[in-house]
Amino acid sequence: MWVVDPEVLIIEVEARPFLYAKTLPEYSNKIIKNNAWEDITKKLSEDWETLNNDEKNSRFPHVKDAKTSGNYSIPTNVPEQNTGSPSTFNTEYSPAGPSIATCNVTETPKKKKKTTSSFESEILKAIKNESGMDEDKTFCLSLVQSLKKMDGVS
């Protein structure tokens, strides 16, 4: 396995913006991107030309050894008190992370009911009463014209 110089890798990738810029139309072209990565690999690897096609096309052989959620194992030095029931299981060794019971849950504060002072409530009552009287006044004033006509007719 060969060691990659990170500065050279960064320079080569920055020279090809379609490898990382999603707004460019070439970003969605798989063939162009594969050819660009092959060019970068040729510049970084000394023995690229000596590799066979299987070795050139093999990607990420180290992933087979990577830990997944299926192959985690609990260390053997766990104290016996933590191995009893699932409720007492130590979340430090859990691949799923902390459970909902151990997460801090914050509730949104409830809105306070607005309280009005006695002065404000009196003003509101007066305004309501005025609007009620105004309705009565306007109704009576609308009848005045018709009443005057009735007096003149008789």
Short mmCIF file of C-alpha atoms in Angstrom, two decimals, residues 17-95:
data_model
loop_
_atom_site.label_atom_id
_atom_site.label_comp_id
_atom_site.label_asym_id
_atom_site.label_seq_id
_atom_site.Cartn_x
_atom_site.Cartn_y
_atom_site.Cartn_z
CA PRO A 17 -14.00 21.48 -9.41
CA PHE A 18 -16.59 19.15 -10.97
CA LEU A 19 -15.56 16.53 -8.40
CA TYR A 20 -17.01 18.60 -5.55
CA ALA A 21 -19.13 21.47 -6.99
CA LYS A 22 -22.69 20.18 -7.23
CA THR A 23 -23.81 23.16 -9.33
CA LEU A 24 -21.65 22.19 -12.30
CA PRO A 25 -23.28 19.96 -14.95
CA GLU A 26 -20.19 17.70 -15.06
CA TYR A 27 -20.78 16.79 -11.41
CA SER A 28 -23.57 14.41 -12.41
CA ASN A 29 -21.51 12.74 -15.17
CA LYS A 30 -20.10 9.56 -13.67
CA ILE A 31 -17.74 8.86 -16.57
CA ILE A 32 -16.02 12.24 -16.36
CA LYS A 33 -15.63 11.92 -12.60
CA ASN A 34 -14.22 8.38 -12.83
CA ASN A 35 -11.70 9.50 -15.46
CA ALA A 36 -10.69 12.45 -13.28
CA TRP A 37 -10.15 10.20 -10.27
CA GLU A 38 -8.11 7.84 -12.42
CA ASP A 39 -5.91 10.76 -13.55
CA ILE A 40 -5.43 11.83 -9.94
CA THR A 41 -4.52 8.28 -8.95
CA LYS A 42 -1.97 8.07 -11.76
CA LYS A 43 -0.29 11.22 -10.48
CA LEU A 44 -0.27 10.04 -6.86
CA SER A 45 0.74 6.41 -7.41
CA GLU A 46 4.15 5.33 -8.62
CA ASP A 47 3.07 1.82 -9.63
CA TRP A 48 -0.30 2.57 -11.27
CA GLU A 49 0.81 1.25 -14.66
CA THR A 50 1.99 -2.06 -13.18
CA LEU A 51 -1.36 -2.86 -11.51
CA ASN A 52 -3.81 -5.18 -13.24
CA ASN A 53 -7.43 -4.18 -13.91
CA ASP A 54 -8.78 -5.95 -10.82
CA GLU A 55 -6.40 -4.04 -8.58
CA LYS A 56 -7.16 -0.75 -10.36
CA ASN A 57 -10.90 -1.21 -10.00
CA SER A 58 -10.91 -2.49 -6.42
CA ARG A 59 -12.18 0.19 -4.13
CA PHE A 60 -11.97 0.42 -0.37
CA PRO A 61 -10.61 -3.03 0.52
CA HIS A 62 -10.27 -1.89 4.14
CA VAL A 63 -14.05 -1.53 4.51
CA LYS A 64 -14.38 -5.28 5.02
CA ASP A 65 -12.50 -4.91 8.29
CA ALA A 66 -14.45 -1.88 9.47
CA LYS A 67 -16.73 -2.26 12.45
CA THR A 68 -20.42 -2.17 11.68
CA SER A 69 -23.39 -2.36 13.99
CA GLY A 70 -23.50 -6.12 13.42
CA ASN A 71 -19.97 -6.98 14.49
CA TYR A 72 -19.49 -4.86 17.61
CA SER A 73 -18.70 -6.86 20.69
CA ILE A 74 -19.05 -5.91 24.32
CA PRO A 75 -15.68 -5.79 26.06
CA THR A 76 -15.08 -8.61 28.51
CA ASN A 77 -13.97 -6.27 31.31
CA VAL A 78 -17.50 -4.89 31.84
CA PRO A 79 -18.53 -5.14 35.49
CA GLU A 80 -21.19 -7.74 36.27
CA GLN A 81 -23.69 -5.20 37.59
CA ASN A 82 -24.04 -3.71 34.11
CA THR A 83 -24.66 -7.01 32.30
CA GLY A 84 -27.94 -7.81 34.08
CA SER A 85 -30.93 -6.35 32.30
CA PRO A 86 -31.21 -4.14 29.23
CA SER A 87 -32.42 -1.25 31.37
CA THR A 88 -29.10 -1.22 33.25
CA PHE A 89 -26.98 -1.69 30.12
CA ASN A 90 -24.15 0.82 29.88
CA THR A 91 -24.79 3.14 26.91
CA GLU A 92 -21.06 3.73 26.55
CA TYR A 93 -20.72 0.35 24.84
CA SER A 94 -23.96 0.56 22.88
CA PRO A 95 -23.51 1.05 19.12
#
